[in-house]
Coordinates of C-alpha atoms in Angstrom, one line a residue:
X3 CA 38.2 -16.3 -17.4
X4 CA 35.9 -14.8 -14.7
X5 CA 34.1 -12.1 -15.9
X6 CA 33.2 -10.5 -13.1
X7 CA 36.5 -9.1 -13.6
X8 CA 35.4 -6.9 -16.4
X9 CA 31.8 -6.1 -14.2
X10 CA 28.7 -7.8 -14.7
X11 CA 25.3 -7.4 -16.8
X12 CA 22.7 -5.5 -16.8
X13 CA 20.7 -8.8 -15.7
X14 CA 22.3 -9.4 -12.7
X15 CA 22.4 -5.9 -12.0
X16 CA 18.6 -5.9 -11.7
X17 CA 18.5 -9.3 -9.6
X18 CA 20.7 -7.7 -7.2
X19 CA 18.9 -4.8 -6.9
X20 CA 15.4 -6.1 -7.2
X21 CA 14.3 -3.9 -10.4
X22 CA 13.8 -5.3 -13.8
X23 CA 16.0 -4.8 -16.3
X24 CA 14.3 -2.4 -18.6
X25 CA 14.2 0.5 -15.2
X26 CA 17.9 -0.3 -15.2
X27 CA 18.5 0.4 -19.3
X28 CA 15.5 3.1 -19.1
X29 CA 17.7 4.4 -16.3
X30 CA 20.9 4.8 -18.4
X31 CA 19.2 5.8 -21.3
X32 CA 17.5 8.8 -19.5
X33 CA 19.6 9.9 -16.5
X34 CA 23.1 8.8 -18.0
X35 CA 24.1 6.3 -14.9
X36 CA 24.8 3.4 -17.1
X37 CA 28.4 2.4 -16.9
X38 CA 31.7 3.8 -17.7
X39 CA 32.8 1.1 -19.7
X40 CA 31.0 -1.2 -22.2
X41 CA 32.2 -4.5 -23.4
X42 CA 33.1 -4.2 -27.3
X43 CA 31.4 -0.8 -27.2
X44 CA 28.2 -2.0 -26.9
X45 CA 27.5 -4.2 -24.0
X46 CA 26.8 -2.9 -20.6
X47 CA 29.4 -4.4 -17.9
X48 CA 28.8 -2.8 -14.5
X49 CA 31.8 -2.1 -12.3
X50 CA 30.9 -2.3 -8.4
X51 CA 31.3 1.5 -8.7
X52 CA 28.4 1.8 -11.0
X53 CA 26.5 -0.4 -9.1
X54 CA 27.0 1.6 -6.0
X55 CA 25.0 4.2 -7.8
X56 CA 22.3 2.0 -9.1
X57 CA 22.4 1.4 -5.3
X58 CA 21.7 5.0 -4.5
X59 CA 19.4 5.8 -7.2
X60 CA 17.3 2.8 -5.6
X61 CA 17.4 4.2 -2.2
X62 CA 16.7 7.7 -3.4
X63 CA 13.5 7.2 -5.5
X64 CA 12.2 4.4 -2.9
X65 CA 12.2 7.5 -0.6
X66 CA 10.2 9.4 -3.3
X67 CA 12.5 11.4 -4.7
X68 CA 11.9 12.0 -8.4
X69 CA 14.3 9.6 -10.8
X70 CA 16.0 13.0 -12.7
X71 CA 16.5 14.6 -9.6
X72 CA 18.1 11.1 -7.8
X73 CA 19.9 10.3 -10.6
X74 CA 21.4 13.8 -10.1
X75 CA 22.6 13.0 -6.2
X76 CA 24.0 9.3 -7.5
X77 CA 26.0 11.2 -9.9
X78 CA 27.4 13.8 -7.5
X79 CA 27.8 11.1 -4.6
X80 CA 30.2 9.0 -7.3
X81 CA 32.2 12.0 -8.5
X82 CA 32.8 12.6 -5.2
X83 CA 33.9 9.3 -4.3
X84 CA 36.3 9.3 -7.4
X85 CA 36.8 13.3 -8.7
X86 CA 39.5 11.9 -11.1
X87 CA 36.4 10.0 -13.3
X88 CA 34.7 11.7 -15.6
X89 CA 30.9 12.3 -14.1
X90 CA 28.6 10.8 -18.0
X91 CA 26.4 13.6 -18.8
X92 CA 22.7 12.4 -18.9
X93 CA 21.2 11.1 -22.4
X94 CA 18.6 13.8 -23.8
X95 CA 15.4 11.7 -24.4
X96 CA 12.1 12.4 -24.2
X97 CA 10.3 12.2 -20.8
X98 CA 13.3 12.2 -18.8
X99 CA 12.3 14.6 -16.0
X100 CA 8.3 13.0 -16.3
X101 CA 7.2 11.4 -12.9
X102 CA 4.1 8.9 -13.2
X103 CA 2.4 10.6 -15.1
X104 CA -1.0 10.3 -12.4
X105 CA -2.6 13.3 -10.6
X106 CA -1.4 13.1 -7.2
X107 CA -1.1 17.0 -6.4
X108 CA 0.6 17.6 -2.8
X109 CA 1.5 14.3 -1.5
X110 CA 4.6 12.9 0.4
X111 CA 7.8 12.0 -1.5
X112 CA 7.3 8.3 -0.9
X113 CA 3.4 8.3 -2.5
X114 CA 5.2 10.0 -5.6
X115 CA 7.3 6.9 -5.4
X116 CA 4.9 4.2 -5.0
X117 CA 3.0 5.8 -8.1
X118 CA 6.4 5.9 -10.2
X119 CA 6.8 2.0 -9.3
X120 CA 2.9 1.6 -10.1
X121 CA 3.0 2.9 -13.7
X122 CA 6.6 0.9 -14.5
X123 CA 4.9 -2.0 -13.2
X124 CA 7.7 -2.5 -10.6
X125 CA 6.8 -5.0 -8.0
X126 CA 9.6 -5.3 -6.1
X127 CA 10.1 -1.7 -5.6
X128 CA 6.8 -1.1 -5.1
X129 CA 7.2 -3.6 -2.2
X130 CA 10.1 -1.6 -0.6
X131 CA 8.6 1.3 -0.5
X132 CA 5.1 0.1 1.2
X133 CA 7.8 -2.0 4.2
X134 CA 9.7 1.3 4.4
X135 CA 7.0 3.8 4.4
X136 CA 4.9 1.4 7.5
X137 CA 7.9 1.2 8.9
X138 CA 8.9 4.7 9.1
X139 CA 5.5 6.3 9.4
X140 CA 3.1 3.1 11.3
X141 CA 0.4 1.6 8.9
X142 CA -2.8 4.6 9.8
X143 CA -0.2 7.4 8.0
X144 CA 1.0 4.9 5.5
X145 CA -2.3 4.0 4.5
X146 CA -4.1 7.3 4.8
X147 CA -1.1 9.4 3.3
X148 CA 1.0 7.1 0.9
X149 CA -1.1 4.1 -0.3
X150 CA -4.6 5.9 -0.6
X151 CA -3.5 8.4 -2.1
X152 CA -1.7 6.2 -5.0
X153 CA -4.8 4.2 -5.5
X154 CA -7.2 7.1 -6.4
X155 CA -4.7 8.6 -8.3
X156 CA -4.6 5.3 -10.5
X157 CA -8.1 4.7 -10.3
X158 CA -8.5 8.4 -11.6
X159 CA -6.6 7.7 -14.2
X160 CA -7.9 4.6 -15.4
X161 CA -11.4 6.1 -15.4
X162 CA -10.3 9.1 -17.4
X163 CA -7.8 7.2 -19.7
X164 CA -10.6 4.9 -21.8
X165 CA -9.7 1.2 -19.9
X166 CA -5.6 2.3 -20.1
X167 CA -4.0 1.5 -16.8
X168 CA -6.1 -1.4 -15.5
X169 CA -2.8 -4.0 -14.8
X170 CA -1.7 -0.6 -13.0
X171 CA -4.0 -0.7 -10.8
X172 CA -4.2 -4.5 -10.0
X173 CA -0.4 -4.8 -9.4
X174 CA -0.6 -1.5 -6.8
X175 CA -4.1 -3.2 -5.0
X176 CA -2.4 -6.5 -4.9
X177 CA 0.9 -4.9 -3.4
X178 CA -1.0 -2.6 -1.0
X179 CA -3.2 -6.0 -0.2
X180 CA 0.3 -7.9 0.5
X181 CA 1.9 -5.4 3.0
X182 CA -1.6 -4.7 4.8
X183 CA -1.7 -8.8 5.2
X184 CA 2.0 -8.8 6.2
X185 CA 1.3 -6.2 8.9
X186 CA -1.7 -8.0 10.1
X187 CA 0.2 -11.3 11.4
X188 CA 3.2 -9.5 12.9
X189 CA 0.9 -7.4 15.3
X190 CA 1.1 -8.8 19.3
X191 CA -0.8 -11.7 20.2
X192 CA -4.7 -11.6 20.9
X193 CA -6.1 -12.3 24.3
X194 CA -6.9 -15.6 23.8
X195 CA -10.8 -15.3 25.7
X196 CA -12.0 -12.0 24.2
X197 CA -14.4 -11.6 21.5
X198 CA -13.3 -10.9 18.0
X199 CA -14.4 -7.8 15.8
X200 CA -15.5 -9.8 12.4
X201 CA -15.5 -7.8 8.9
X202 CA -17.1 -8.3 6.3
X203 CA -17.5 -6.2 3.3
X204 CA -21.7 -6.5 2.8
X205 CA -23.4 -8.2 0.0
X206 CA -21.9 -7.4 -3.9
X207 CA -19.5 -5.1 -2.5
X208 CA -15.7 -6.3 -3.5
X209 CA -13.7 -3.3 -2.2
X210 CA -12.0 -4.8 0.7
X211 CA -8.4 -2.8 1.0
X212 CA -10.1 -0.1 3.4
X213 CA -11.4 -3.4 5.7
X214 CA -8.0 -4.5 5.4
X215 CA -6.5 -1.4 6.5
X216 CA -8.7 -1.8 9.5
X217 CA -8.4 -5.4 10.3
X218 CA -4.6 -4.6 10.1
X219 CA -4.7 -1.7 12.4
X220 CA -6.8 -3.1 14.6
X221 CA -4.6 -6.6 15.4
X222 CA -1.4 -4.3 15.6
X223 CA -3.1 -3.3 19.0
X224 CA -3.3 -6.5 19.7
X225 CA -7.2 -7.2 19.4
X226 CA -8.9 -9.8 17.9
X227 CA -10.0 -9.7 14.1
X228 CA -12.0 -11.9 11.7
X229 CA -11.2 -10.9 8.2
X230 CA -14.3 -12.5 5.9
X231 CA -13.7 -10.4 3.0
X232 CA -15.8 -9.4 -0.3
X233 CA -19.3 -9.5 -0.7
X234 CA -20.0 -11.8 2.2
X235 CA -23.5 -12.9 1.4
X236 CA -26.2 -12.7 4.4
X237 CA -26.2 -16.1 5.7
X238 CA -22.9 -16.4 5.8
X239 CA -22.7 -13.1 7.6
X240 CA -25.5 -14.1 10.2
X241 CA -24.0 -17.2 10.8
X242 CA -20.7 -15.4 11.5
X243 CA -21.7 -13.7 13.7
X244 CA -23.5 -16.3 15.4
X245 CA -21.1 -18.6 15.6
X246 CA -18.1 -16.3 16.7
X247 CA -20.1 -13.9 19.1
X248 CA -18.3 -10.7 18.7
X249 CA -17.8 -7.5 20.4
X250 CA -18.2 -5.5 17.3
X251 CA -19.2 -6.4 13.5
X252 CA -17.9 -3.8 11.0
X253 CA -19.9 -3.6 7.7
X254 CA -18.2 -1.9 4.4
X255 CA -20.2 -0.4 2.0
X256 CA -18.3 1.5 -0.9
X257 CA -21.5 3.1 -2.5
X258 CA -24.6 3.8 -1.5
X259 CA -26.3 0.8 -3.9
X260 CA -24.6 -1.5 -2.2
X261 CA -25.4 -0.3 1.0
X262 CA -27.7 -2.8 2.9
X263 CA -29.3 -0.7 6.1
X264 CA -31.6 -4.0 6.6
X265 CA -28.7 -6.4 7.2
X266 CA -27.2 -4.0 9.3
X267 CA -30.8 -3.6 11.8
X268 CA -30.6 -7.8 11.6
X269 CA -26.8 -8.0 13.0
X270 CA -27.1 -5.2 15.7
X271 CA -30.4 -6.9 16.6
X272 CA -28.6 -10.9 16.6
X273 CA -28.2 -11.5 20.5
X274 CA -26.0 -14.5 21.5
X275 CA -24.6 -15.7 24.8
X276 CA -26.4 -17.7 27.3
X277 CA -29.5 -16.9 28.7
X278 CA -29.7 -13.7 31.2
X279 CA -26.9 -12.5 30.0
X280 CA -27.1 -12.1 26.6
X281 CA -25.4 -9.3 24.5
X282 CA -25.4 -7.9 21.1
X283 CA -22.5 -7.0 18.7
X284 CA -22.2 -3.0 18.0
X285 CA -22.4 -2.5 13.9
X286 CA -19.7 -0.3 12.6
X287 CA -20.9 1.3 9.1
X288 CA -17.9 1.6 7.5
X289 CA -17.0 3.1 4.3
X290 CA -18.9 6.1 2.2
X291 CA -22.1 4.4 1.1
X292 CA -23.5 4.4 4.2
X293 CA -23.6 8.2 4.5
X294 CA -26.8 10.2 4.0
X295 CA -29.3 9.0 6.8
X296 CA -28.9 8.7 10.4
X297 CA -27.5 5.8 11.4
X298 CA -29.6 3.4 13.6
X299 CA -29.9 1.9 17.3
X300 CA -27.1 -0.3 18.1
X301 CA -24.8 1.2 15.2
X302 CA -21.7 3.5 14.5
X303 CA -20.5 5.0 11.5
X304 CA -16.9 6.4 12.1
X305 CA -15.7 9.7 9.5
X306 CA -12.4 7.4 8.9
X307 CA -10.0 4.8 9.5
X308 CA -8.9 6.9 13.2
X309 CA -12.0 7.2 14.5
X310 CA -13.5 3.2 13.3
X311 CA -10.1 2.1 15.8
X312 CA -11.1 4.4 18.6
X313 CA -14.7 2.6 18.5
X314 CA -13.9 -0.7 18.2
X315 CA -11.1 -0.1 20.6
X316 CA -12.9 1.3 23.2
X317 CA -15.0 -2.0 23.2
X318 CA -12.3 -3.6 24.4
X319 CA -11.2 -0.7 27.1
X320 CA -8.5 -0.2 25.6
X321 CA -7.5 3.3 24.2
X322 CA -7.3 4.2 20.4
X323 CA -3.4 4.1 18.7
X324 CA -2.4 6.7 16.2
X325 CA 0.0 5.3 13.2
X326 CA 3.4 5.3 15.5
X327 CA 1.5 3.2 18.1
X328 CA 1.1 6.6 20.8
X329 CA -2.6 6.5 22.4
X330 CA -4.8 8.6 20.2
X331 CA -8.1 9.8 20.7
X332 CA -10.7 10.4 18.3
X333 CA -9.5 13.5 16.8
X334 CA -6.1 12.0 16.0

């Protein structure tokens, strides 16, 4: 006997929907959306009606919507699809209208979402949201209004919350990581002769996501990027440079101690090209620990993501992008 015929579980409920199966039973058990009918009174069996408004509920709190308040819609949009059934009232249990529990304050709907799927440790949502949100919104407003937000709110809380809510924020960084990457190889092809922009995050430093942001925004203009990563140590750096002869090297430094203003005087100084016509990279100080002193000859520290693309971009003559891929200037 097929027993699809009587719905199916709770398992392959989750598969379909790319969730895992304890959002689908915390789902039921919270926002009453589990199914109408349960095999032997006990087992879950979902009907294709009740998927339909797992379905919703998925769409609804990708989109940043909180769960009680999505659960709510599903609920009306399947009453009104069948006003004859019965609409399940929603289970009282503690929590039920909590979102993730992270200070976020006034954000967009789909950062509240990304932190929800951060705390439940739900990669595959957390995925959806990140393609929808640089989709909808190009990857500057995604990153400076959905993802950075997330991440300080988790890093906040892990600092506050005695070493709670570490995995939290490794699952969200290696998410946020994966859809910056993704973005970076679908951006238009590089002309083939001009010189790269290479980034590197300077010596000890590991925070690369904000390089990646940039390295991502930068080849979704269609320049050319060399991504070298963490705490790229000096040699490898000068040799780099050196080898690749680039327009433009951009340094990050997270906090001042790992800010290295000497390496930074060496690359702007580290001329290349044959001779008569040599030429020197501009050094973008990137990142906050750079701040506090003037920066020197032959470097550029940019306030922010917008205005490090309108530098580097200018080097190639070509004007700045906002998130939606519009010509921005530096004010964008």
């Amino acid at each position: 006997m097929d027993d699809t015929a009587h719905g199916i579980t709770t398992g392959a409920v989750a598969r379909r929907l790319g969730v895992s199966p304890t959002t689908v039973r915390s789902w039921d058990r919270r926002y009453g959306i589990g199914p109408a009918v349960r095999a032997d009174g006990r087992h879950r069996r979902w009907s294709p009606a009740d998927v339909a408004v797992l379905e919703e509920m998925c769409r609804l709190t990708a989109s940043g919507v909180p769960p009680a308040e999505a659960a709510e819609a599903a609920r009306a949009a399947r009453h009104a699809r069948s006003p004859q059934t019965p609409e399940p009232r929603p289970h009282p249990a503690g929590g039920a209208t909590a979102g993730s529990g992270l200070p976020l304050g006034d954000v967009r709907q789909e950062c509240r979402g990304l932190a929800r799927a951060a705390v439940r440790l739900d990669g595959p949502l957390m995925e959806a949201i990140l393609r929808s949100a640089l989709a909808t919104y190009g990857l500057v407003t995604a990153w400076e209004e959905i993802m950075t937000p997330t991440l300080h709110a988790v890093g906040r809380k892990w600092e506050s919350s005695g070493d709670r809510y570490v995995e939290v924020e490794h699952l969200l960084s290696w998410h946020v990581s994966t859809a910056l990457r993704r973005a970076a190889v679908t951006g238009p092809p590089a002309a083939p002769q001009a010189p790269p922009t290479v980034l590197a995050c300077v010596p000890s430093e590991q925070h690369t996501l904000p390089l990646e942001a940039l390295t991502a925004a930068l080849a979704e203009q269609g320049l050319p990027t060399r991504m070298f990563g963490a705490a790229v140590p000096a040699e490898a750096l000068d040799a780099a440079v050196r080898r690749s002869g680039p327009a433009a090297v951009v340094l990050w430094s997270q906090a001042r101690s790992t800010a290295n203003h000497a390496l930074a005087r060496h690359v702007a100084g580290t001329e290349f090209g044959v001779r008569g016509a040599r030429t020197a990279p501009l050094v973008v100080l990137a990142g906050p620990g750079w701040r506090g002193r003037t920066p020197d000859a032959g470097t550029a520290r940019p306030a922010g993501l917008r205005e490090a693309i309108d530098v580097v971009s200018r080097l190639y003559g070509e004007p700045a992008a906002d998130g939606d891929g519009r010509a921005a200037g530096t004010g964008a």
